[in-house]
Short mmCIF file of C-alpha atoms and ligand atoms in Angstrom, two decimals:
data_model
loop_
_atom_site.label_atom_id
_atom_site.label_comp_id
_atom_site.label_asym_id
_atom_site.label_seq_id
_atom_site.Cartn_x
_atom_site.Cartn_y
_atom_site.Cartn_z
CA MET D 1 -11.85 -25.98 50.16
CA ILE D 2 -8.59 -25.54 48.43
CA PHE D 3 -4.94 -25.45 49.81
CA VAL D 4 -2.83 -22.63 48.11
CA THR D 5 0.89 -22.45 48.62
CA GLY D 6 2.74 -19.19 48.16
CA GLY D 7 -0.63 -17.17 48.57
CA ALA D 8 1.21 -14.26 49.99
CA GLY D 9 3.46 -13.57 47.16
CA PHE D 10 2.75 -11.77 43.88
CA ILE D 11 0.55 -14.09 41.88
CA GLY D 12 -0.56 -16.27 44.83
CA SER D 13 -2.09 -13.27 46.58
CA ASN D 14 -3.87 -12.07 43.62
CA PHE D 15 -5.29 -15.46 43.03
CA VAL D 16 -6.60 -15.87 46.79
CA LEU D 17 -8.14 -12.30 46.42
CA ASP D 18 -9.96 -13.23 43.14
CA TRP D 19 -10.76 -16.58 44.50
CA LEU D 20 -12.74 -15.24 47.41
CA ALA D 21 -14.09 -12.48 45.41
CA GLN D 22 -15.74 -15.10 43.05
CA SER D 23 -16.51 -17.95 45.24
CA ASP D 24 -17.42 -18.86 48.87
CA GLU D 25 -15.10 -21.81 48.93
CA PRO D 26 -12.61 -21.28 51.81
CA VAL D 27 -8.78 -21.19 51.12
CA ILE D 28 -5.92 -22.47 53.33
CA ASN D 29 -3.12 -19.97 52.40
CA PHE D 30 0.29 -21.82 53.25
CA ASP D 31 3.26 -19.45 52.74
CA LYS D 32 6.79 -19.30 54.42
CA LEU D 33 6.83 -15.56 54.15
CA THR D 34 10.13 -15.14 52.67
CA TYR D 35 11.19 -11.64 51.56
CA ALA D 36 8.63 -11.95 48.83
CA GLY D 37 5.68 -13.00 50.96
CA ASN D 38 3.65 -9.95 52.15
CA LEU D 39 0.67 -10.20 54.43
CA ASN D 40 0.02 -6.47 53.62
CA ASN D 41 -1.23 -8.03 50.13
CA LEU D 42 -4.03 -9.66 51.98
CA THR D 43 -5.24 -7.00 54.41
CA SER D 44 -8.66 -6.80 52.61
CA ILE D 45 -9.23 -10.40 53.74
CA ASN D 46 -7.70 -10.74 57.03
CA GLN D 47 -11.08 -10.42 58.87
CA ASP D 48 -12.77 -12.92 56.30
CA PRO D 49 -13.39 -16.32 57.86
CA ARG D 50 -12.79 -18.02 54.49
CA HIS D 51 -9.11 -17.25 54.45
CA ILE D 52 -7.13 -19.41 56.96
CA PHE D 53 -3.49 -18.42 56.82
CA VAL D 54 -0.79 -20.59 57.92
CA GLN D 55 2.92 -19.55 58.01
CA GLY D 56 5.10 -22.64 56.97
CA ASP D 57 7.62 -24.29 54.65
CA ILE D 58 6.75 -26.69 51.81
CA CYS D 59 9.74 -28.58 52.67
CA ASP D 60 8.05 -29.41 55.99
CA THR D 61 6.24 -32.64 54.86
CA ALA D 62 4.92 -33.38 58.13
CA LEU D 63 3.19 -29.83 58.66
CA VAL D 64 1.60 -30.18 55.35
CA ALA D 65 0.35 -33.60 55.85
CA THR D 66 -1.39 -32.53 59.12
CA LEU D 67 -2.98 -29.53 57.51
CA LEU D 68 -4.18 -31.80 54.70
CA ALA D 69 -5.63 -34.24 57.08
CA THR D 70 -7.26 -31.69 59.15
CA HIS D 71 -8.71 -29.56 56.49
CA LYS D 72 -9.40 -32.00 53.77
CA PRO D 73 -8.94 -29.76 50.63
CA ARG D 74 -10.32 -30.79 47.27
CA ALA D 75 -7.34 -29.30 45.42
CA ILE D 76 -3.84 -27.94 46.13
CA VAL D 77 -2.74 -25.03 43.83
CA HIS D 78 0.96 -24.82 44.25
CA PHE D 79 2.62 -21.35 43.57
CA ALA D 80 5.24 -21.40 46.35
CA ALA D 81 8.75 -20.91 44.85
CA GLU D 82 11.94 -18.64 44.80
CA SER D 83 10.87 -16.75 41.64
CA HIS D 84 13.61 -14.20 40.72
CA VAL D 85 16.13 -14.93 37.98
CA ASP D 86 18.72 -12.58 39.28
CA ARG D 87 18.40 -14.03 42.64
CA SER D 88 18.92 -17.37 41.36
CA ILE D 89 22.25 -16.31 39.90
CA HIS D 90 23.43 -14.76 43.06
CA GLY D 91 22.40 -17.94 45.09
CA PRO D 92 20.92 -20.96 43.41
CA GLY D 93 20.74 -22.96 46.64
CA GLU D 94 17.40 -21.62 47.95
CA PHE D 95 15.93 -22.31 44.36
CA VAL D 96 16.91 -25.90 44.56
CA THR D 97 15.72 -26.16 48.03
CA THR D 98 12.33 -24.66 47.72
CA ASN D 99 11.50 -25.36 44.01
CA ILE D 100 12.84 -28.90 43.60
CA ASN D 101 13.12 -30.41 47.11
CA GLY D 102 9.90 -28.32 48.44
CA THR D 103 7.81 -29.51 45.50
CA PHE D 104 8.98 -32.93 46.19
CA SER D 105 7.95 -32.81 49.74
CA LEU D 106 4.45 -31.40 48.77
CA LEU D 107 3.95 -33.94 46.22
CA GLU D 108 4.77 -36.61 48.92
CA ALA D 109 2.32 -35.11 51.36
CA ALA D 110 -0.41 -34.90 48.63
CA ARG D 111 0.04 -38.29 47.48
CA ALA D 112 -0.06 -39.73 50.98
CA TYR D 113 -3.31 -37.66 51.53
CA TRP D 114 -4.75 -38.61 48.12
CA SER D 115 -4.14 -42.11 48.58
CA GLY D 116 -6.25 -42.23 51.81
CA LEU D 117 -9.33 -40.66 50.13
CA ASP D 118 -12.36 -42.60 49.12
CA ASP D 119 -13.00 -43.21 45.40
CA ALA D 120 -15.24 -40.07 44.91
CA GLY D 121 -12.49 -37.91 46.91
CA LYS D 122 -9.76 -39.47 44.91
CA ALA D 123 -11.46 -38.74 41.63
CA ALA D 124 -12.26 -35.14 42.57
CA PHE D 125 -8.86 -34.07 43.96
CA ARG D 126 -6.55 -32.02 42.00
CA PHE D 127 -2.93 -31.00 42.14
CA LEU D 128 -2.16 -27.84 40.18
CA HIS D 129 1.45 -26.89 39.62
CA VAL D 130 1.89 -23.23 38.61
CA SER D 131 5.20 -23.21 36.41
CA THR D 132 6.96 -20.81 34.00
CA ASP D 133 7.50 -20.48 30.26
CA GLU D 134 11.15 -20.20 31.23
CA VAL D 135 11.49 -23.77 31.07
CA TYR D 136 11.53 -23.89 27.46
CA GLY D 137 14.79 -21.88 27.31
CA THR D 138 15.25 -18.83 24.69
CA LEU D 139 13.83 -18.19 21.17
CA GLY D 140 15.33 -16.58 18.18
CA PRO D 141 13.52 -13.64 16.64
CA ASP D 142 11.70 -15.74 14.02
CA ASP D 143 11.13 -18.77 15.97
CA ALA D 144 7.43 -20.06 16.66
CA PRO D 145 6.23 -19.45 20.22
CA PHE D 146 6.46 -22.12 22.82
CA THR D 147 3.97 -24.95 22.67
CA GLU D 148 3.13 -27.66 25.18
CA THR D 149 5.49 -30.09 23.51
CA THR D 150 8.46 -27.59 23.10
CA THR D 151 11.66 -29.29 24.55
CA TYR D 152 12.57 -27.99 27.90
CA ALA D 153 15.86 -26.13 27.73
CA PRO D 154 16.19 -24.10 30.89
CA ASN D 155 18.95 -21.54 31.02
CA SER D 156 19.14 -20.24 34.63
CA PRO D 157 19.22 -21.80 37.95
CA TYR D 158 15.64 -20.66 38.43
CA SER D 159 14.29 -22.07 35.08
CA ALA D 160 16.26 -25.43 35.72
CA SER D 161 14.84 -25.68 39.24
CA LYS D 162 11.20 -25.00 37.82
CA ALA D 163 11.90 -27.68 35.12
CA ALA D 164 12.86 -30.27 37.63
CA SER D 165 9.73 -29.54 39.75
CA ASP D 166 7.51 -29.73 36.45
CA HIS D 167 9.18 -33.18 35.83
CA LEU D 168 8.32 -34.31 39.37
CA VAL D 169 4.90 -33.28 38.89
CA ARG D 170 4.62 -35.22 35.73
CA SER D 171 6.16 -38.11 37.00
CA TYR D 172 3.78 -38.23 40.09
CA HIS D 173 0.90 -38.43 37.72
CA HIS D 174 2.29 -41.31 35.61
CA THR D 175 3.75 -43.21 38.23
CA TYR D 176 1.23 -43.02 41.10
CA GLY D 177 -1.90 -41.66 39.17
CA LEU D 178 -1.95 -38.41 41.19
CA PRO D 179 -4.37 -36.22 39.41
CA THR D 180 -2.08 -33.40 38.38
CA LEU D 181 -2.31 -30.35 36.14
CA THR D 182 0.55 -27.98 35.13
CA THR D 183 0.34 -24.51 33.74
CA ASN D 184 3.47 -22.71 32.08
CA CYS D 185 2.83 -19.12 32.10
CA SER D 186 4.68 -16.10 30.46
CA ASN D 187 5.76 -12.87 32.44
CA ASN D 188 2.76 -11.56 34.87
CA TYR D 189 2.41 -7.89 35.84
CA GLY D 190 -0.05 -6.24 38.06
CA PRO D 191 -0.75 -5.26 41.63
CA TYR D 192 1.44 -6.60 44.51
CA HIS D 193 4.32 -7.21 42.29
CA PHE D 194 7.44 -7.13 44.23
CA PRO D 195 9.63 -4.26 43.06
CA GLU D 196 12.80 -6.40 42.22
CA LYS D 197 10.88 -7.26 39.05
CA LEU D 198 11.17 -5.11 35.89
CA ILE D 199 7.85 -3.42 35.74
CA PRO D 200 7.27 -2.67 39.44
CA LEU D 201 11.12 -1.61 39.71
CA ILE D 202 10.89 0.84 36.85
CA ILE D 203 7.72 2.44 38.35
CA THR D 204 9.02 2.79 41.82
CA ASN D 205 12.69 3.88 40.68
CA ALA D 206 11.11 6.56 38.27
CA ARG D 207 9.15 8.03 41.08
CA ALA D 208 12.12 7.91 43.39
CA GLY D 209 14.23 9.66 40.83
CA LYS D 210 16.54 6.85 40.60
CA PRO D 211 18.16 5.28 37.34
CA LEU D 212 15.86 2.97 35.43
CA PRO D 213 18.37 0.00 34.81
CA ILE D 214 18.25 -1.66 31.27
CA TYR D 215 20.06 -4.89 31.24
CA GLY D 216 22.10 -5.09 27.95
CA ASP D 217 20.66 -3.58 24.97
CA GLY D 218 17.00 -3.85 26.32
CA GLN D 219 15.95 -5.69 23.11
CA GLN D 220 15.17 -8.99 25.20
CA VAL D 221 11.54 -9.86 24.48
CA ARG D 222 8.91 -11.06 27.15
CA ASP D 223 5.20 -11.98 26.62
CA TRP D 224 3.25 -9.94 29.25
CA LEU D 225 0.14 -11.12 30.86
CA TYR D 226 -1.70 -9.17 33.44
CA VAL D 227 -1.86 -11.09 36.77
CA SER D 228 -5.96 -11.45 36.78
CA ASP D 229 -5.66 -13.03 33.35
CA HIS D 230 -3.44 -15.67 34.80
CA CYS D 231 -5.50 -16.20 37.82
CA ALA D 232 -8.61 -16.89 35.53
CA ALA D 233 -6.54 -19.24 33.55
CA ILE D 234 -5.56 -21.10 36.56
CA ARG D 235 -9.29 -21.40 37.89
CA ARG D 236 -10.22 -22.62 34.40
CA VAL D 237 -7.60 -25.40 34.40
CA LEU D 238 -8.38 -26.52 37.87
CA GLU D 239 -11.93 -26.65 36.92
CA ALA D 240 -11.90 -28.46 33.59
CA GLY D 241 -8.23 -29.23 32.68
CA ARG D 242 -7.47 -32.72 31.58
CA LEU D 243 -5.71 -34.66 34.11
CA GLY D 244 -1.90 -34.99 33.61
CA GLU D 245 -1.86 -32.27 31.07
CA THR D 246 0.18 -29.09 30.77
CA TYR D 247 -1.38 -25.80 29.55
CA ASN D 248 0.56 -22.91 28.29
CA VAL D 249 -0.78 -19.52 29.24
CA GLY D 250 0.39 -16.23 27.78
CA GLY D 251 -0.89 -12.70 26.86
CA TRP D 252 -0.07 -12.68 22.94
CA ASN D 253 1.67 -9.50 24.11
CA GLU D 254 5.41 -9.80 23.04
CA LYS D 255 7.27 -6.58 24.16
CA ALA D 256 11.12 -5.68 23.97
CA ASN D 257 12.04 -4.51 27.51
CA LEU D 258 12.96 -1.14 26.25
CA ASP D 259 9.56 -0.50 24.64
CA VAL D 260 8.04 -1.59 28.09
CA VAL D 261 10.17 1.03 29.85
CA HIS D 262 9.33 3.70 27.30
CA THR D 263 5.62 2.91 27.82
CA LEU D 264 5.94 3.09 31.60
CA CYS D 265 7.80 6.38 31.49
CA ASP D 266 5.17 7.85 29.21
CA ILE D 267 2.29 6.93 31.40
CA LEU D 268 4.02 8.33 34.42
CA ASP D 269 4.67 11.44 32.65
CA GLN D 270 1.00 11.74 31.95
CA LEU D 271 -0.40 10.55 35.35
CA ASP D 272 2.41 11.86 37.73
CA PRO D 273 4.54 14.41 35.70
CA LYS D 274 7.97 14.96 37.13
CA GLU D 275 8.68 18.41 38.89
CA SER D 276 10.56 20.32 36.37
CA ALA D 277 11.03 23.77 34.96
CA SER D 278 10.58 22.53 31.48
CA PRO D 279 7.74 23.93 29.36
CA PHE D 280 7.17 20.27 28.10
CA LYS D 281 6.84 18.91 31.69
CA GLY D 282 4.79 15.83 31.36
CA GLU D 283 4.82 15.44 27.62
CA ALA D 284 5.44 11.80 26.67
CA GLY D 285 8.57 11.48 24.63
CA SER D 286 9.62 15.14 24.79
CA GLY D 287 12.79 14.03 26.37
CA MET D 288 12.55 17.27 28.78
CA GLY D 289 11.23 16.65 32.18
CA SER D 290 10.36 13.04 31.09
CA TYR D 291 11.04 9.81 33.14
CA ARG D 292 12.84 8.50 30.14
CA ASP D 293 15.80 10.66 31.03
CA GLN D 294 16.38 8.31 33.87
CA ILE D 295 16.87 5.33 31.64
CA THR D 296 20.52 3.80 32.24
CA TYR D 297 22.01 1.00 30.35
CA VAL D 298 23.95 -1.56 32.68
CA THR D 299 25.72 -4.77 32.45
CA ASP D 300 23.75 -7.64 31.02
CA ARG D 301 22.24 -10.52 33.11
CA PRO D 302 24.52 -13.56 32.76
CA GLY D 303 22.89 -16.14 30.39
CA HIS D 304 20.08 -13.81 29.67
CA ASP D 305 17.27 -15.44 27.52
CA ARG D 306 16.59 -13.40 24.33
CA ARG D 307 13.07 -14.10 23.81
CA TYR D 308 10.05 -15.78 25.17
CA ALA D 309 6.78 -16.22 23.52
CA ILE D 310 3.59 -18.40 24.38
CA ASP D 311 1.43 -20.21 21.97
CA ALA D 312 -1.59 -20.17 24.22
CA ARG D 313 -3.96 -21.84 21.51
CA LYS D 314 -4.22 -25.09 23.60
CA ILE D 315 -6.02 -23.61 26.60
CA GLU D 316 -8.19 -21.45 24.40
CA ARG D 317 -9.24 -24.44 22.29
CA GLU D 318 -9.84 -26.89 25.22
CA LEU D 319 -11.04 -24.59 27.87
CA GLY D 320 -12.07 -21.58 26.19
CA TRP D 321 -9.69 -19.24 28.16
CA LYS D 322 -8.07 -16.35 26.70
CA PRO D 323 -6.79 -12.93 28.19
CA ALA D 324 -9.22 -10.02 29.09
CA GLU D 325 -6.64 -7.40 29.14
CA THR D 326 -4.60 -5.97 26.44
CA PHE D 327 -1.09 -4.58 27.43
CA GLU D 328 -2.29 -1.27 27.04
CA THR D 329 -5.15 -1.47 29.53
CA GLY D 330 -3.21 -3.71 32.04
CA ILE D 331 -0.21 -1.51 32.04
CA ARG D 332 -2.06 1.67 32.65
CA LYS D 333 -4.18 -0.13 35.50
CA THR D 334 -0.70 -1.18 37.01
CA VAL D 335 0.91 2.22 36.94
CA GLN D 336 -2.26 3.67 38.73
CA TRP D 337 -2.31 0.88 41.37
CA TYR D 338 1.38 1.75 42.34
CA LEU D 339 0.44 5.56 42.39
CA ASP D 340 -2.47 4.74 44.60
CA ASN D 341 -0.69 2.26 46.81
CA GLN D 342 2.41 4.21 48.10
CA GLU D 343 2.24 2.82 51.66
CA TRP D 344 2.48 -0.63 50.30
CA VAL D 345 5.47 0.36 48.06
CA ARG D 346 7.27 1.94 51.04
CA ASP D 347 6.73 -1.13 53.18
CA VAL D 348 8.05 -3.59 50.74
CA GLN D 349 11.09 -1.41 49.99
CA SER D 350 12.35 -1.22 53.45
CA GLY D 351 14.90 -3.66 55.26
CA ASP D 352 16.27 -6.56 53.10
CA TYR D 353 15.14 -4.88 49.77
CA LEU D 354 17.99 -2.50 50.07
CA ASN D 355 20.55 -5.02 50.48
CA TRP D 356 19.34 -6.87 47.35
CA VAL D 357 19.40 -3.71 45.33
CA ALA D 358 22.81 -2.93 46.43
CA LYS D 359 23.85 -6.51 45.62
CA ASN D 360 22.19 -6.63 42.24
CA TYR D 361 23.11 -3.32 40.73
CA GLN D 362 26.27 -1.87 42.40
CA GLN D 363 28.61 -4.14 40.62
CA ARG D 364 26.91 -3.44 37.10
CA ASP D 365 28.77 -1.01 35.03
CA GLU D 366 26.44 1.88 34.61
CA ASN D 367 28.45 3.65 32.07
CA ARG D 368 27.11 1.52 29.27
CA GLY D 369 24.23 4.09 29.00
CA ASP D 370 27.02 6.56 27.52
CA LYS D 371 27.80 4.03 24.90
CA LEU D 372 24.40 3.03 23.81
CA GLY D 373 22.41 6.12 24.23
CA THR D 374 19.00 6.31 25.95
CA ALA D 375 16.57 6.83 23.06
P1 NAD N 401 6.84 -14.50 44.38
O1 NAD N 401 8.27 -14.60 44.80
O2 NAD N 401 6.06 -13.31 44.47
O3 NAD N 401 6.16 -15.30 45.70
C1 NAD N 401 6.30 -16.45 45.98
C2 NAD N 401 5.62 -16.99 47.30
O4 NAD N 401 6.13 -18.26 47.79
C3 NAD N 401 6.04 -15.88 48.46
O5 NAD N 401 4.90 -15.64 49.01
C4 NAD N 401 7.09 -16.81 49.43
O6 NAD N 401 6.84 -16.41 50.86
C5 NAD N 401 6.48 -18.18 49.13
N1 NAD N 401 7.52 -19.26 49.36
C6 NAD N 401 8.73 -19.24 48.96
N2 NAD N 401 9.47 -20.28 49.40
C7 NAD N 401 8.38 -21.04 50.30
C8 NAD N 401 8.62 -22.26 50.71
N3 NAD N 401 9.75 -22.82 51.00
N4 NAD N 401 7.45 -22.56 51.45
C9 NAD N 401 6.33 -21.98 51.54
N5 NAD N 401 6.02 -20.75 50.87
C10 NAD N 401 7.20 -20.17 50.20
O7 NAD N 401 6.45 -15.45 43.10
P2 NAD N 401 5.41 -14.95 41.99
O8 NAD N 401 5.93 -14.02 41.11
O9 NAD N 401 4.07 -14.69 42.68
O10 NAD N 401 5.18 -16.54 41.27
C11 NAD N 401 4.40 -17.62 41.69
C12 NAD N 401 4.73 -18.71 41.14
O11 NAD N 401 4.42 -18.51 39.63
C13 NAD N 401 5.98 -19.31 41.14
O12 NAD N 401 5.84 -20.73 41.19
C14 NAD N 401 6.75 -18.85 39.69
O13 NAD N 401 7.63 -19.71 39.40
C15 NAD N 401 5.50 -18.89 38.89
N6 NAD N 401 5.50 -17.98 37.83
C16 NAD N 401 5.68 -16.62 37.94
C17 NAD N 401 5.51 -15.81 36.86
C18 NAD N 401 5.73 -14.36 37.10
O14 NAD N 401 5.92 -13.59 36.07
N7 NAD N 401 5.96 -13.75 38.38
C19 NAD N 401 5.38 -16.24 35.59
C20 NAD N 401 5.13 -17.50 35.56
C21 NAD N 401 5.02 -18.43 36.47
O1 DAU N 402 8.66 -15.82 32.03
C1 DAU N 402 8.20 -15.95 33.40
C2 DAU N 402 9.02 -15.55 34.31
O2 DAU N 402 8.99 -14.18 34.16
C3 DAU N 402 8.67 -15.99 35.81
O3 DAU N 402 8.86 -17.58 35.75
C4 DAU N 402 9.50 -15.40 36.75
O4 DAU N 402 9.38 -15.86 37.97
C5 DAU N 402 9.61 -13.93 36.78
O5 DAU N 402 10.37 -13.27 37.52
C6 DAU N 402 9.73 -13.46 35.26
O6 DAU N 402 11.04 -13.45 35.01
P1 DAU N 402 12.03 -12.44 34.24
O7 DAU N 402 13.37 -12.65 34.26
O8 DAU N 402 11.63 -12.45 32.51
O9 DAU N 402 11.57 -11.22 34.91
P2 DAU N 402 12.27 -9.89 35.37
O10 DAU N 402 11.01 -8.87 35.66
O11 DAU N 402 13.38 -10.19 36.32
O12 DAU N 402 13.10 -9.31 34.02
C7 DAU N 402 12.10 -9.06 32.96
C8 DAU N 402 13.13 -8.82 31.86
O13 DAU N 402 13.77 -7.20 32.16
C9 DAU N 402 14.24 -9.50 31.56
O14 DAU N 402 14.63 -9.60 30.17
C10 DAU N 402 15.41 -8.79 32.45
C11 DAU N 402 15.00 -7.27 32.31
N1 DAU N 402 15.52 -6.63 33.43
C12 DAU N 402 15.14 -6.79 34.49
C13 DAU N 402 15.43 -5.96 35.88
C14 DAU N 402 15.06 -6.48 37.16
C15 DAU N 402 16.24 -5.32 33.27
O15 DAU N 402 16.59 -5.07 31.89
N2 DAU N 402 16.61 -4.65 34.23
C16 DAU N 402 16.25 -4.93 35.42
O16 DAU N 402 16.56 -4.24 36.37
#
C-alpha cells in the first residue's frame, strides 16, 4: 500500500480518487483536516476498504511512525501543506510549522522506517515530495521557463517554506540515501479546488453575484495544469522516476489572470446565463448581462510574482508524461463540475471561509476598477 499525506485537500483527494480508480493497491490517507481538508471530497470511496483515512498531523512523528510500522507502505506521497500564498502573507507561522517542520518530522519518521526494512524493501521504497514551481521565483516576459536547474528564488512565505522543504528532502537523499523524488508543478485547477484560489473563487463569486477580484492589473501569468494530469505525472514519477531527481510538471498553458477570468465568465455566460432583461443575455463578451460586468480590480498581492512558466521537457523525455487536457477542455470541465456540485460548494463556503474572505478582501481598495476599467 501507499501512504498519502494531505489526501483530503484539493490535489491529494484527486490523487487518491484517481489512484483507486486505476489500481487495487490500498491507500492510507493521513490528513490533519485543516480548513482545506474536506472529507466530502472522498464520499465516493468512504465505503471502499482500500481507503483507510487517519486524521493526524505530519508534525506528529510518533503517530506517523506507528502508522508506517503497522501498515508497511511501499511509498509515501507527500501533499500535506499550507498552500495559499495570501494566507502565508497574513500568517506565515503555520507555513513554517507544517511545510518545514512537518516535512522534517515526516522525513524523520520515513528514514527510521526505511532503515528498518530489508534490502528488497529498502530498494523498492519511495518518498515522493509534491512541490511547486513557486520555489523558482518570478520570470520576466521574455525569460525561458523554469527548468529543474533554475536557481531557487522564492518570494512569498509560502514559496520559501516549500523551498525549505524541497531542500530537506534533497538532503535526506544525499546524506542518508533515502530514496526520494520531488515534483515541482505549476498551478492546478479542476474539481474539489477550494474557492480561496483564483479559478474556483471566480466561478463561485460569479454565480453568487459578487465582485470578481483581480489583483493589480491582472496581467500576471500562470501556467495552468488540469489536476488529473498532475496526478498522472505523480503516478509516473513514483513508478519510474530516478532516485534523488526532481521533475518539473506543467501544462504548457501560460495565461494572464485577466484572460483566465474572461474565459470563465464567457463559459458561465453560455452554461449558466445571468438573469437579465438584456436581449444579449448569455452572449459571451456582449458586456450586457455578462458575468464580466462583475470584474473588479483590487489592490495587488504584496510581492506578487509576475510570471511562472514550466519547462516540462525532462519528465516528457525521461518518463513519457505529457498533459492530456488542453486549457480549453479542462476549464470547461471545471466550470461544469462546479455547476453540478452546488452542495459541495455550499458546504465549503460555510463557517471559517467567510472569515477568510473578510480578512483578505475587505482591506483591499476596490475603487481600482474605476481607474483601470474592466475590459
Ligand atoms: P490544499 O491546501 O488544498 O490541501 C492541503 C491538505 O493538507 C489539506 O487536506 C490539509 O488538511 C492537509 N494538511 C495541512 N496541514 C497538515 C498537517 N500539518 N498534517 C497533515 N495534513 C495537513 O493544497 P493543494 O492545493 O491540494 O496542494 C497539495 C500540495 O501540492 C501542496 O504541497 C502544494 O504545495 C502542492 N502544489 C499545489 C499546487 C496548486 O496549484 N494547488 C501546485 C503545485 C504544487
Ligand atoms: O504555481 C503553483 C502554485 O499555484 C501552488 O504552489 C499554490 O499552492 C497555489 O495556490 C497556486 O498559487 P497562486 O498564488 O498562483 O494561486 P492563486 O489561485 O492564489 O492565484 C492565481 C493568480 O490569481 C495569482 O496571480 C493571484 C491572482 N488572484 C488570486 C486571487 C485569489 C487574483 O487576481 N485575485 C484573487 O482573488
